[in-house]
Amino acid sequence: MKTGVVVILYNPDFSHVTEIKRAFGTAEWDLVFVDNTVNANANANADDRFIASDCTYIHCGTNVGIAKAQNIGLKKLFDKGVEYAFLLDQDSLFTPTIAAELLQQFKTLEKTSPIAAIGPSIYCQFSDCVDQGVLQKGKKVSDSLKEVKQIIASGMLLSRRAFQRVGEKENGLFIDGVDHEWCWRARAKGMTIYQSLSACMPHRQGDDRVKVLGITFKQGAPIRLYYQFRNVLILARRGYVPLYWKLRHVCAIPVRYIVNRLCFSQGKERGLYMGAGLKDGLKHLSGPIRSDKDVK
């Protein structure tokens, strides 16, 4: 029985994508690429460049967001009868060895636990250590596993059964908070989320890390701030979202605003995106950002 792998692309580095294809483009895996790159001409020959007959390539034609792209890939696999599927980013440093360990753990857990998803431990390439969590470190259940409230999408393994029970990823969130929201929704339905202690994946989250007064902040593209600020306000109103997450992220809004506006490059542009995100979050508007004109 094949296991599926969904890789989400957006203006990808084709050399790295080729490595993913080489690793998972075998009979053991059912590999699907979902491309959110807007410029169709740029990827017009993508099938010839890195997709072979043993892979599926889906070009969305526009940026439909990470959630919808994941849904497209997962439904493609599950409609074919695939029972288990991994989600990867285009720059995920993920290997079949990591995948095999996670798959074995998932299959063992589902015999006795209503498991929704499992993911690898994350080796942060910025801090050069394994991420232990800030406030929530999870509950260790064995030497190789801990139960957690949420995991990131990169390296996440879920089953067709769990996807049907929990539902699709939330398209309206578009990008930030999508993976966590799905995990919290799964927990609200009585399912569990696990993180492997024996499978570890290197990962870079955000473009950079910057210290301001001794505190480390993630620095990403200005437009991401729109989705981050908006989605915090959207998710903070939901009962199944953990209280610690609400308090931490809502209380951090003023600090993050000041740091991004005054301490980072492109401060004015960042301020506009943050302001638009707060405005739309209060209005409970979701989906992709409407246009730069509405921001500026």
PDB file of C-alpha atoms in Angstrom:
ATOM      1  CA  MET A   1       0.000   0.000   0.000  1.00  0.00           C
ATOM      2  CA  LYS A   2       1.424   3.382  -1.048  1.00  0.00           C
ATOM      3  CA  THR A   3       1.775   6.331   1.302  1.00  0.00           C
ATOM      4  CA  GLY A   4       1.115   9.786  -0.128  1.00  0.00           C
ATOM      5  CA  VAL A   5       3.318  12.864   0.000  1.00  0.00           C
ATOM      6  CA  VAL A   6       1.920  16.336  -0.769  1.00  0.00           C
ATOM      7  CA  VAL A   7       4.460  19.091  -1.473  1.00  0.00           C
ATOM      8  CA  ILE A   8       3.250  22.692  -1.680  1.00  0.00           C
ATOM      9  CA  LEU A   9       5.198  24.917  -4.079  1.00  0.00           C
ATOM     10  CA  TYR A  10       5.441  28.699  -4.373  1.00  0.00           C
ATOM     11  CA  ASN A  11       8.179  30.165  -6.576  1.00  0.00           C
ATOM     12  CA  PRO A  12      10.227  27.084  -5.711  1.00  0.00           C
ATOM     13  CA  ASP A  13      13.917  26.388  -5.817  1.00  0.00           C
ATOM     14  CA  PHE A  14      13.771  23.614  -8.399  1.00  0.00           C
ATOM     15  CA  SER A  15      17.094  22.125  -7.323  1.00  0.00           C
ATOM     16  CA  HIS A  16      15.674  21.355  -3.883  1.00  0.00           C
ATOM     17  CA  VAL A  17      12.345  20.197  -5.319  1.00  0.00           C
ATOM     18  CA  THR A  18      14.301  17.817  -7.523  1.00  0.00           C
ATOM     19  CA  GLU A  19      15.871  16.325  -4.394  1.00  0.00           C
ATOM     20  CA  ILE A  20      12.417  15.738  -2.907  1.00  0.00           C
ATOM     21  CA  LYS A  21      11.300  14.108  -6.142  1.00  0.00           C
ATOM     22  CA  ARG A  22      14.381  11.911  -6.212  1.00  0.00           C
ATOM     23  CA  ALA A  23      13.769  10.792  -2.627  1.00  0.00           C
ATOM     24  CA  PHE A  24      10.025  10.139  -2.896  1.00  0.00           C
ATOM     25  CA  GLY A  25       9.492   9.561  -6.619  1.00  0.00           C
ATOM     26  CA  THR A  26       9.548   5.767  -6.231  1.00  0.00           C
ATOM     27  CA  ALA A  27       6.911   3.054  -6.296  1.00  0.00           C
ATOM     28  CA  GLU A  28       6.638   3.169  -2.499  1.00  0.00           C
ATOM     29  CA  TRP A  29       5.302   6.737  -2.481  1.00  0.00           C
ATOM     30  CA  ASP A  30       2.448   8.519  -4.240  1.00  0.00           C
ATOM     31  CA  LEU A  31       3.904  12.000  -4.784  1.00  0.00           C
ATOM     32  CA  VAL A  32       1.794  15.090  -5.494  1.00  0.00           C
ATOM     33  CA  PHE A  33       3.089  18.630  -6.110  1.00  0.00           C
ATOM     34  CA  VAL A  34       0.584  21.479  -5.753  1.00  0.00           C
ATOM     35  CA  ASP A  35       1.950  24.728  -7.191  1.00  0.00           C
ATOM     36  CA  ASN A  36       0.693  28.096  -5.918  1.00  0.00           C
ATOM     37  CA  THR A  37       3.039  30.093  -8.151  1.00  0.00           C
ATOM     38  CA  VAL A  38       1.013  32.844  -9.835  1.00  0.00           C
ATOM     39  CA  ASN A  39       2.989  33.182 -13.077  1.00  0.00           C
ATOM     40  CA  ALA A  40       1.777  30.324 -15.237  1.00  0.00           C
ATOM     41  CA  ASN A  41       4.509  30.930 -17.830  1.00  0.00           C
ATOM     42  CA  ALA A  42       7.212  30.413 -15.224  1.00  0.00           C
ATOM     43  CA  ASN A  43       5.961  26.907 -14.582  1.00  0.00           C
ATOM     44  CA  ALA A  44       4.646  26.105 -18.047  1.00  0.00           C
ATOM     45  CA  ASN A  45       7.298  23.427 -18.489  1.00  0.00           C
ATOM     46  CA  ALA A  46       7.309  22.218 -14.905  1.00  0.00           C
ATOM     47  CA  ASP A  47       6.261  18.718 -15.929  1.00  0.00           C
ATOM     48  CA  ASP A  48       9.313  18.482 -18.170  1.00  0.00           C
ATOM     49  CA  ARG A  49      11.645  20.054 -15.600  1.00  0.00           C
ATOM     50  CA  PHE A  50      11.045  17.872 -12.563  1.00  0.00           C
ATOM     51  CA  ILE A  51       7.800  15.922 -12.692  1.00  0.00           C
ATOM     52  CA  ALA A  52       7.784  12.429 -14.119  1.00  0.00           C
ATOM     53  CA  SER A  53       4.981   9.994 -14.857  1.00  0.00           C
ATOM     54  CA  ASP A  54       5.209   8.612 -11.323  1.00  0.00           C
ATOM     55  CA  CYS A  55       4.290  12.019  -9.839  1.00  0.00           C
ATOM     56  CA  THR A  56       1.260  14.282 -10.039  1.00  0.00           C
ATOM     57  CA  TYR A  57       1.711  18.010 -10.710  1.00  0.00           C
ATOM     58  CA  ILE A  58      -1.183  20.435 -10.089  1.00  0.00           C
ATOM     59  CA  HIS A  59      -0.765  24.111 -10.971  1.00  0.00           C
ATOM     60  CA  CYS A  60      -3.440  26.212  -9.260  1.00  0.00           C
ATOM     61  CA  GLY A  61      -3.036  29.146 -11.649  1.00  0.00           C
ATOM     62  CA  THR A  62      -2.991  31.603  -8.769  1.00  0.00           C
ATOM     63  CA  ASN A  63      -1.975  31.643  -5.126  1.00  0.00           C
ATOM     64  CA  VAL A  64      -4.932  29.923  -3.463  1.00  0.00           C
ATOM     65  CA  GLY A  65      -3.190  29.797  -0.084  1.00  0.00           C
ATOM     66  CA  ILE A  66      -1.494  27.010   1.832  1.00  0.00           C
ATOM     67  CA  ALA A  67      -4.731  25.603   3.260  1.00  0.00           C
ATOM     68  CA  LYS A  68      -6.526  25.168  -0.058  1.00  0.00           C
ATOM     69  CA  ALA A  69      -3.381  23.821  -1.732  1.00  0.00           C
ATOM     70  CA  GLN A  70      -3.042  21.226   1.028  1.00  0.00           C
ATOM     71  CA  ASN A  71      -6.707  20.285   0.655  1.00  0.00           C
ATOM     72  CA  ILE A  72      -6.287  19.858  -3.097  1.00  0.00           C
ATOM     73  CA  GLY A  73      -3.302  17.560  -2.661  1.00  0.00           C
ATOM     74  CA  LEU A  74      -4.790  15.528   0.189  1.00  0.00           C
ATOM     75  CA  LYS A  75      -8.112  15.006  -1.577  1.00  0.00           C
ATOM     76  CA  LYS A  76      -6.262  13.947  -4.726  1.00  0.00           C
ATOM     77  CA  LEU A  77      -4.508  11.226  -2.750  1.00  0.00           C
ATOM     78  CA  PHE A  78      -7.401  10.132  -0.563  1.00  0.00           C
ATOM     79  CA  ASP A  79      -9.784   9.948  -3.535  1.00  0.00           C
ATOM     80  CA  LYS A  80      -7.327   7.451  -5.049  1.00  0.00           C
ATOM     81  CA  GLY A  81      -7.567   5.278  -1.945  1.00  0.00           C
ATOM     82  CA  VAL A  82      -4.315   6.313  -0.267  1.00  0.00           C
ATOM     83  CA  GLU A  83      -4.693   5.855   3.502  1.00  0.00           C
ATOM     84  CA  TYR A  84      -1.799   7.965   4.848  1.00  0.00           C
ATOM     85  CA  ALA A  85      -0.299  11.239   3.594  1.00  0.00           C
ATOM     86  CA  PHE A  86       2.544  13.552   4.565  1.00  0.00           C
ATOM     87  CA  LEU A  87       2.449  17.322   4.094  1.00  0.00           C
ATOM     88  CA  LEU A  88       5.693  19.051   3.095  1.00  0.00           C
ATOM     89  CA  ASP A  89       6.831  22.560   2.303  1.00  0.00           C
ATOM     90  CA  GLN A  90       8.945  22.993  -0.824  1.00  0.00           C
ATOM     91  CA  ASP A  91      12.050  23.564   1.331  1.00  0.00           C
ATOM     92  CA  SER A  92      11.407  20.779   3.852  1.00  0.00           C
ATOM     93  CA  LEU A  93      14.563  18.801   4.663  1.00  0.00           C
ATOM     94  CA  PHE A  94      12.566  15.600   4.843  1.00  0.00           C
ATOM     95  CA  THR A  95      13.744  12.086   4.018  1.00  0.00           C
ATOM     96  CA  PRO A  96      12.169   8.645   3.512  1.00  0.00           C
ATOM     97  CA  THR A  97      13.921   7.544   6.729  1.00  0.00           C
ATOM     98  CA  ILE A  98      12.066  10.192   8.746  1.00  0.00           C
ATOM     99  CA  ALA A  99       8.844   9.332   6.927  1.00  0.00           C
ATOM    100  CA  ALA A 100       9.177   5.605   7.640  1.00  0.00           C
ATOM    101  CA  GLU A 101       9.702   6.225  11.367  1.00  0.00           C
ATOM    102  CA  LEU A 102       6.658   8.493  11.589  1.00  0.00           C
ATOM    103  CA  LEU A 103       4.495   6.095   9.602  1.00  0.00           C
ATOM    104  CA  GLN A 104       5.404   3.188  11.858  1.00  0.00           C
ATOM    105  CA  GLN A 105       4.611   5.241  14.967  1.00  0.00           C
ATOM    106  CA  PHE A 106       1.297   6.422  13.513  1.00  0.00           C
ATOM    107  CA  LYS A 107       0.168   2.892  12.654  1.00  0.00           C
ATOM    108  CA  THR A 108       1.091   1.663  16.128  1.00  0.00           C
ATOM    109  CA  LEU A 109      -0.714   4.537  17.848  1.00  0.00           C
ATOM    110  CA  GLU A 110      -3.918   4.283  15.847  1.00  0.00           C
ATOM    111  CA  LYS A 111      -4.481   0.766  17.185  1.00  0.00           C
ATOM    112  CA  THR A 112      -5.149   2.178  20.652  1.00  0.00           C
ATOM    113  CA  SER A 113      -5.472   5.963  20.244  1.00  0.00           C
ATOM    114  CA  PRO A 114      -7.749   8.233  18.191  1.00  0.00           C
ATOM    115  CA  ILE A 115      -4.700   9.841  16.582  1.00  0.00           C
ATOM    116  CA  ALA A 116      -5.235  12.737  14.174  1.00  0.00           C
ATOM    117  CA  ALA A 117      -1.637  13.501  13.186  1.00  0.00           C
ATOM    118  CA  ILE A 118       1.998  13.056  14.073  1.00  0.00           C
ATOM    119  CA  GLY A 119       5.000  15.161  13.164  1.00  0.00           C
ATOM    120  CA  PRO A 120       8.767  15.069  13.642  1.00  0.00           C
ATOM    121  CA  SER A 121      10.694  16.963  16.265  1.00  0.00           C
ATOM    122  CA  ILE A 122      11.990  20.196  14.759  1.00  0.00           C
ATOM    123  CA  TYR A 123      15.668  21.061  14.706  1.00  0.00           C
ATOM    124  CA  CYS A 124      15.669  24.855  14.391  1.00  0.00           C
ATOM    125  CA  GLN A 125      18.416  25.953  12.024  1.00  0.00           C
ATOM    126  CA  PHE A 126      18.408  29.448  13.523  1.00  0.00           C
ATOM    127  CA  SER A 127      18.919  28.460  17.177  1.00  0.00           C
ATOM    128  CA  ASP A 128      20.896  25.322  16.223  1.00  0.00           C
ATOM    129  CA  CYS A 129      18.947  23.115  18.633  1.00  0.00           C
ATOM    130  CA  VAL A 130      15.793  21.022  18.865  1.00  0.00           C
ATOM    131  CA  ASP A 131      12.713  23.177  19.441  1.00  0.00           C
ATOM    132  CA  GLN A 132      11.223  22.330  22.856  1.00  0.00           C
ATOM    133  CA  GLY A 133       8.338  24.799  22.802  1.00  0.00           C
ATOM    134  CA  VAL A 134       8.073  28.006  24.788  1.00  0.00           C
ATOM    135  CA  LEU A 135       5.152  27.472  27.155  1.00  0.00           C
ATOM    136  CA  GLN A 136       3.799  24.114  26.023  1.00  0.00           C
ATOM    137  CA  LYS A 137       6.433  21.392  25.872  1.00  0.00           C
ATOM    138  CA  GLY A 138       3.966  18.522  25.521  1.00  0.00           C
ATOM    139  CA  LYS A 139       3.433  15.399  27.604  1.00  0.00           C
ATOM    140  CA  LYS A 140       5.997  12.653  27.141  1.00  0.00           C
ATOM    141  CA  VAL A 141       4.284   9.295  26.699  1.00  0.00           C
ATOM    142  CA  SER A 142       7.365   7.207  25.851  1.00  0.00           C
ATOM    143  CA  ASP A 143      11.041   7.577  25.034  1.00  0.00           C
ATOM    144  CA  SER A 144      10.107   8.166  21.391  1.00  0.00           C
ATOM    145  CA  LEU A 145       6.825  10.112  21.613  1.00  0.00           C
ATOM    146  CA  LYS A 146       5.092  13.011  23.277  1.00  0.00           C
ATOM    147  CA  GLU A 147       1.507  14.208  23.048  1.00  0.00           C
ATOM    148  CA  VAL A 148       1.201  17.874  22.053  1.00  0.00           C
ATOM    149  CA  LYS A 149      -1.533  20.382  21.301  1.00  0.00           C
ATOM    150  CA  GLN A 150      -0.292  21.217  17.810  1.00  0.00           C
ATOM    151  CA  ILE A 151       2.417  20.581  15.235  1.00  0.00           C
ATOM    152  CA  ILE A 152       3.523  22.459  12.136  1.00  0.00           C
ATOM    153  CA  ALA A 153       2.393  21.266   8.709  1.00  0.00           C
ATOM    154  CA  SER A 154       5.880  20.535   7.392  1.00  0.00           C
ATOM    155  CA  GLY A 155       6.382  16.820   7.988  1.00  0.00           C
ATOM    156  CA  MET A 156       2.847  16.287   9.311  1.00  0.00           C
ATOM    157  CA  LEU A 157       1.417  12.810   8.740  1.00  0.00           C
ATOM    158  CA  LEU A 158      -2.332  12.274   8.812  1.00  0.00           C
ATOM    159  CA  SER A 159      -4.671   9.535   7.709  1.00  0.00           C
ATOM    160  CA  ARG A 160      -7.659   9.587   5.386  1.00  0.00           C
ATOM    161  CA  ARG A 161      -9.822   8.603   8.360  1.00  0.00           C
ATOM    162  CA  ALA A 162      -8.585  11.566  10.425  1.00  0.00           C
ATOM    163  CA  PHE A 163      -9.037  13.991   7.518  1.00  0.00           C
ATOM    164  CA  GLN A 164     -12.623  12.840   7.047  1.00  0.00           C
ATOM    165  CA  ARG A 165     -13.374  13.142  10.763  1.00  0.00           C
ATOM    166  CA  VAL A 166     -11.711  16.496  11.420  1.00  0.00           C
ATOM    167  CA  GLY A 167     -12.474  18.114   8.066  1.00  0.00           C
ATOM    168  CA  GLU A 168     -10.416  20.077   5.579  1.00  0.00           C
ATOM    169  CA  LYS A 169      -7.815  22.684   6.397  1.00  0.00           C
ATOM    170  CA  GLU A 170      -9.495  26.094   6.776  1.00  0.00           C
ATOM    171  CA  ASN A 171      -9.199  27.921   3.451  1.00  0.00           C
ATOM    172  CA  GLY A 172     -10.172  31.266   4.968  1.00  0.00           C
ATOM    173  CA  LEU A 173      -7.041  31.471   7.110  1.00  0.00           C
ATOM    174  CA  PHE A 174      -5.055  31.277   3.862  1.00  0.00           C
ATOM    175  CA  ILE A 175      -1.602  30.737   5.388  1.00  0.00           C
ATOM    176  CA  ASP A 176      -0.726  31.521   9.010  1.00  0.00           C
ATOM    177  CA  GLY A 177      -2.279  29.403  11.742  1.00  0.00           C
ATOM    178  CA  VAL A 178      -3.663  26.801   9.316  1.00  0.00           C
ATOM    179  CA  ASP A 179      -1.760  23.832  10.744  1.00  0.00           C
ATOM    180  CA  HIS A 180      -2.381  24.740  14.380  1.00  0.00           C
ATOM    181  CA  GLU A 181      -6.096  25.396  13.847  1.00  0.00           C
ATOM    182  CA  TRP A 182      -6.558  21.951  12.292  1.00  0.00           C
ATOM    183  CA  CYS A 183      -4.791  20.316  15.245  1.00  0.00           C
ATOM    184  CA  TRP A 184      -6.910  22.211  17.764  1.00  0.00           C
ATOM    185  CA  ARG A 185     -10.065  21.291  15.879  1.00  0.00           C
ATOM    186  CA  ALA A 186      -9.000  17.654  15.920  1.00  0.00           C
ATOM    187  CA  ARG A 187      -8.455  17.780  19.683  1.00  0.00           C
ATOM    188  CA  ALA A 188     -11.887  19.338  20.134  1.00  0.00           C
ATOM    189  CA  LYS A 189     -13.287  16.268  18.369  1.00  0.00           C
ATOM    190  CA  GLY A 190     -11.559  13.947  20.830  1.00  0.00           C
ATOM    191  CA  MET A 191      -8.493  13.151  18.742  1.00  0.00           C
ATOM    192  CA  THR A 192      -4.831  13.373  19.705  1.00  0.00           C
ATOM    193  CA  ILE A 193      -1.736  14.990  18.201  1.00  0.00           C
ATOM    194  CA  TYR A 194       1.731  13.529  18.657  1.00  0.00           C
ATOM    195  CA  GLN A 195       5.290  14.609  18.047  1.00  0.00           C
ATOM    196  CA  SER A 196       8.012  12.060  17.514  1.00  0.00           C
ATOM    197  CA  LEU A 197      11.135  12.224  19.654  1.00  0.00           C
ATOM    198  CA  SER A 198      12.930   9.669  17.497  1.00  0.00           C
ATOM    199  CA  ALA A 199      12.328  11.373  14.125  1.00  0.00           C
ATOM    200  CA  CYS A 200      13.822  14.859  13.836  1.00  0.00           C
ATOM    201  CA  MET A 201      13.698  17.253  10.876  1.00  0.00           C
ATOM    202  CA  PRO A 202      15.837  20.373  10.281  1.00  0.00           C
ATOM    203  CA  HIS A 203      13.620  23.376   9.576  1.00  0.00           C
ATOM    204  CA  ARG A 204      13.838  27.116   8.961  1.00  0.00           C
ATOM    205  CA  GLN A 205      10.687  28.971  10.029  1.00  0.00           C
ATOM    206  CA  GLY A 206      10.641  32.563   8.852  1.00  0.00           C
ATOM    207  CA  ASP A 207      13.277  34.391   6.847  1.00  0.00           C
ATOM    208  CA  ASP A 208      15.492  35.469   9.729  1.00  0.00           C
ATOM    209  CA  ARG A 209      15.812  35.979  13.484  1.00  0.00           C
ATOM    210  CA  VAL A 210      16.544  39.412  14.968  1.00  0.00           C
ATOM    211  CA  LYS A 211      17.275  40.244  18.597  1.00  0.00           C
ATOM    212  CA  VAL A 212      15.770  43.421  20.049  1.00  0.00           C
ATOM    213  CA  LEU A 213      16.622  44.216  23.676  1.00  0.00           C
ATOM    214  CA  GLY A 214      17.638  40.616  24.216  1.00  0.00           C
ATOM    215  CA  ILE A 215      14.381  39.162  22.829  1.00  0.00           C
ATOM    216  CA  THR A 216      14.483  37.138  19.603  1.00  0.00           C
ATOM    217  CA  PHE A 217      11.840  37.961  16.992  1.00  0.00           C
ATOM    218  CA  LYS A 218      11.047  36.159  13.738  1.00  0.00           C
ATOM    219  CA  GLN A 219      11.446  38.354  10.680  1.00  0.00           C
ATOM    220  CA  GLY A 220       9.523  37.445   7.541  1.00  0.00           C
ATOM    221  CA  ALA A 221       8.070  39.186   4.511  1.00  0.00           C
ATOM    222  CA  PRO A 222       5.950  42.267   5.352  1.00  0.00           C
ATOM    223  CA  ILE A 223       2.794  40.802   3.770  1.00  0.00           C
ATOM    224  CA  ARG A 224       2.902  37.842   6.168  1.00  0.00           C
ATOM    225  CA  LEU A 225       2.225  40.264   9.000  1.00  0.00           C
ATOM    226  CA  TYR A 226      -1.214  40.929   7.526  1.00  0.00           C
ATOM    227  CA  TYR A 227      -2.189  37.270   7.871  1.00  0.00           C
ATOM    228  CA  GLN A 228      -0.496  36.817  11.250  1.00  0.00           C
ATOM    229  CA  PHE A 229      -2.218  39.786  12.886  1.00  0.00           C
ATOM    230  CA  ARG A 230      -5.575  39.135  11.224  1.00  0.00           C
ATOM    231  CA  ASN A 231      -5.641  35.432  12.035  1.00  0.00           C
ATOM    232  CA  VAL A 232      -4.696  35.962  15.682  1.00  0.00           C
ATOM    233  CA  LEU A 233      -7.842  38.065  16.091  1.00  0.00           C
ATOM    234  CA  ILE A 234      -9.955  35.535  14.190  1.00  0.00           C
ATOM    235  CA  LEU A 235      -8.718  32.494  16.124  1.00  0.00           C
ATOM    236  CA  ALA A 236      -8.718  34.199  19.531  1.00  0.00           C
ATOM    237  CA  ARG A 237     -12.553  34.240  19.440  1.00  0.00           C
ATOM    238  CA  ARG A 238     -12.876  30.473  19.132  1.00  0.00           C
ATOM    239  CA  GLY A 239     -13.573  28.295  22.128  1.00  0.00           C
ATOM    240  CA  TYR A 240     -11.448  25.335  21.042  1.00  0.00           C
ATOM    241  CA  VAL A 241      -8.294  27.442  20.642  1.00  0.00           C
ATOM    242  CA  PRO A 242      -6.026  27.018  23.725  1.00  0.00           C
ATOM    243  CA  LEU A 243      -6.195  29.868  26.235  1.00  0.00           C
ATOM    244  CA  TYR A 244      -2.411  30.103  26.570  1.00  0.00           C
ATOM    245  CA  TRP A 245      -2.146  30.671  22.797  1.00  0.00           C
ATOM    246  CA  LYS A 246      -4.762  33.417  22.868  1.00  0.00           C
ATOM    247  CA  LEU A 247      -3.116  35.241  25.766  1.00  0.00           C
ATOM    248  CA  ARG A 248       0.392  34.917  24.370  1.00  0.00           C
ATOM    249  CA  HIS A 249      -0.430  36.095  20.840  1.00  0.00           C
ATOM    250  CA  VAL A 250      -3.011  38.768  21.623  1.00  0.00           C
ATOM    251  CA  CYS A 251      -0.825  40.297  24.341  1.00  0.00           C
ATOM    252  CA  ALA A 252       2.162  40.249  21.993  1.00  0.00           C
ATOM    253  CA  ILE A 253       0.418  42.362  19.340  1.00  0.00           C
ATOM    254  CA  PRO A 254       1.568  45.779  20.669  1.00  0.00           C
ATOM    255  CA  VAL A 255       5.175  44.592  21.109  1.00  0.00           C
ATOM    256  CA  ARG A 256       5.311  42.955  17.673  1.00  0.00           C
ATOM    257  CA  TYR A 257       3.814  46.063  16.102  1.00  0.00           C
ATOM    258  CA  ILE A 258       6.430  48.371  17.632  1.00  0.00           C
ATOM    259  CA  VAL A 259       9.347  46.068  16.770  1.00  0.00           C
ATOM    260  CA  ASN A 260       8.264  45.516  13.164  1.00  0.00           C
ATOM    261  CA  ARG A 261       7.406  49.170  12.623  1.00  0.00           C
ATOM    262  CA  LEU A 262      10.448  50.743  14.266  1.00  0.00           C
ATOM    263  CA  CYS A 263      13.224  48.155  14.435  1.00  0.00           C
ATOM    264  CA  PHE A 264      12.971  46.193  11.165  1.00  0.00           C
ATOM    265  CA  SER A 265      13.635  47.277   7.609  1.00  0.00           C
ATOM    266  CA  GLN A 266      10.588  48.243   5.506  1.00  0.00           C
ATOM    267  CA  GLY A 267       9.017  49.515   8.713  1.00  0.00           C
ATOM    268  CA  LYS A 268       6.426  51.702   7.025  1.00  0.00           C
ATOM    269  CA  GLU A 269       5.254  48.870   4.774  1.00  0.00           C
ATOM    270  CA  ARG A 270       5.137  46.503   7.726  1.00  0.00           C
ATOM    271  CA  GLY A 271       3.028  48.992   9.647  1.00  0.00           C
ATOM    272  CA  LEU A 272       0.514  49.211   6.819  1.00  0.00           C
ATOM    273  CA  TYR A 273       0.148  45.437   6.591  1.00  0.00           C
ATOM    274  CA  MET A 274      -0.192  45.058  10.357  1.00  0.00           C
ATOM    275  CA  GLY A 275      -2.801  47.797  10.486  1.00  0.00           C
ATOM    276  CA  ALA A 276      -4.785  46.221   7.666  1.00  0.00           C
ATOM    277  CA  GLY A 277      -4.565  42.833   9.373  1.00  0.00           C
ATOM    278  CA  LEU A 278      -5.885  44.222  12.655  1.00  0.00           C
ATOM    279  CA  LYS A 279      -8.700  46.017  10.863  1.00  0.00           C
ATOM    280  CA  ASP A 280      -9.786  42.940   8.899  1.00  0.00           C
ATOM    281  CA  GLY A 281      -9.349  40.687  11.919  1.00  0.00           C
ATOM    282  CA  LEU A 282     -11.782  42.829  13.909  1.00  0.00           C
ATOM    283  CA  LYS A 283     -14.205  42.603  10.982  1.00  0.00           C
ATOM    284  CA  HIS A 284     -13.661  38.836  10.833  1.00  0.00           C
ATOM    285  CA  LEU A 285     -12.702  39.019   7.159  1.00  0.00           C
ATOM    286  CA  SER A 286     -10.915  35.951   5.851  1.00  0.00           C
ATOM    287  CA  GLY A 287      -9.402  34.661   2.625  1.00  0.00           C
ATOM    288  CA  PRO A 288      -6.556  36.247   0.652  1.00  0.00           C
ATOM    289  CA  ILE A 289      -5.663  39.877   1.166  1.00  0.00           C
ATOM    290  CA  ARG A 290      -7.924  41.880  -1.089  1.00  0.00           C
ATOM    291  CA  SER A 291      -5.342  44.121  -2.777  1.00  0.00           C
ATOM    292  CA  ASP A 292      -2.394  46.349  -2.016  1.00  0.00           C
ATOM    293  CA  LYS A 293      -4.657  49.332  -2.631  1.00  0.00           C
ATOM    294  CA  ASP A 294      -6.750  48.353   0.381  1.00  0.00           C
ATOM    295  CA  VAL A 295      -3.579  48.215   2.483  1.00  0.00           C
ATOM    296  CA  LYS A 296      -1.821  51.344   1.261  1.00  0.00           C
TER     297      LYS A 296
END
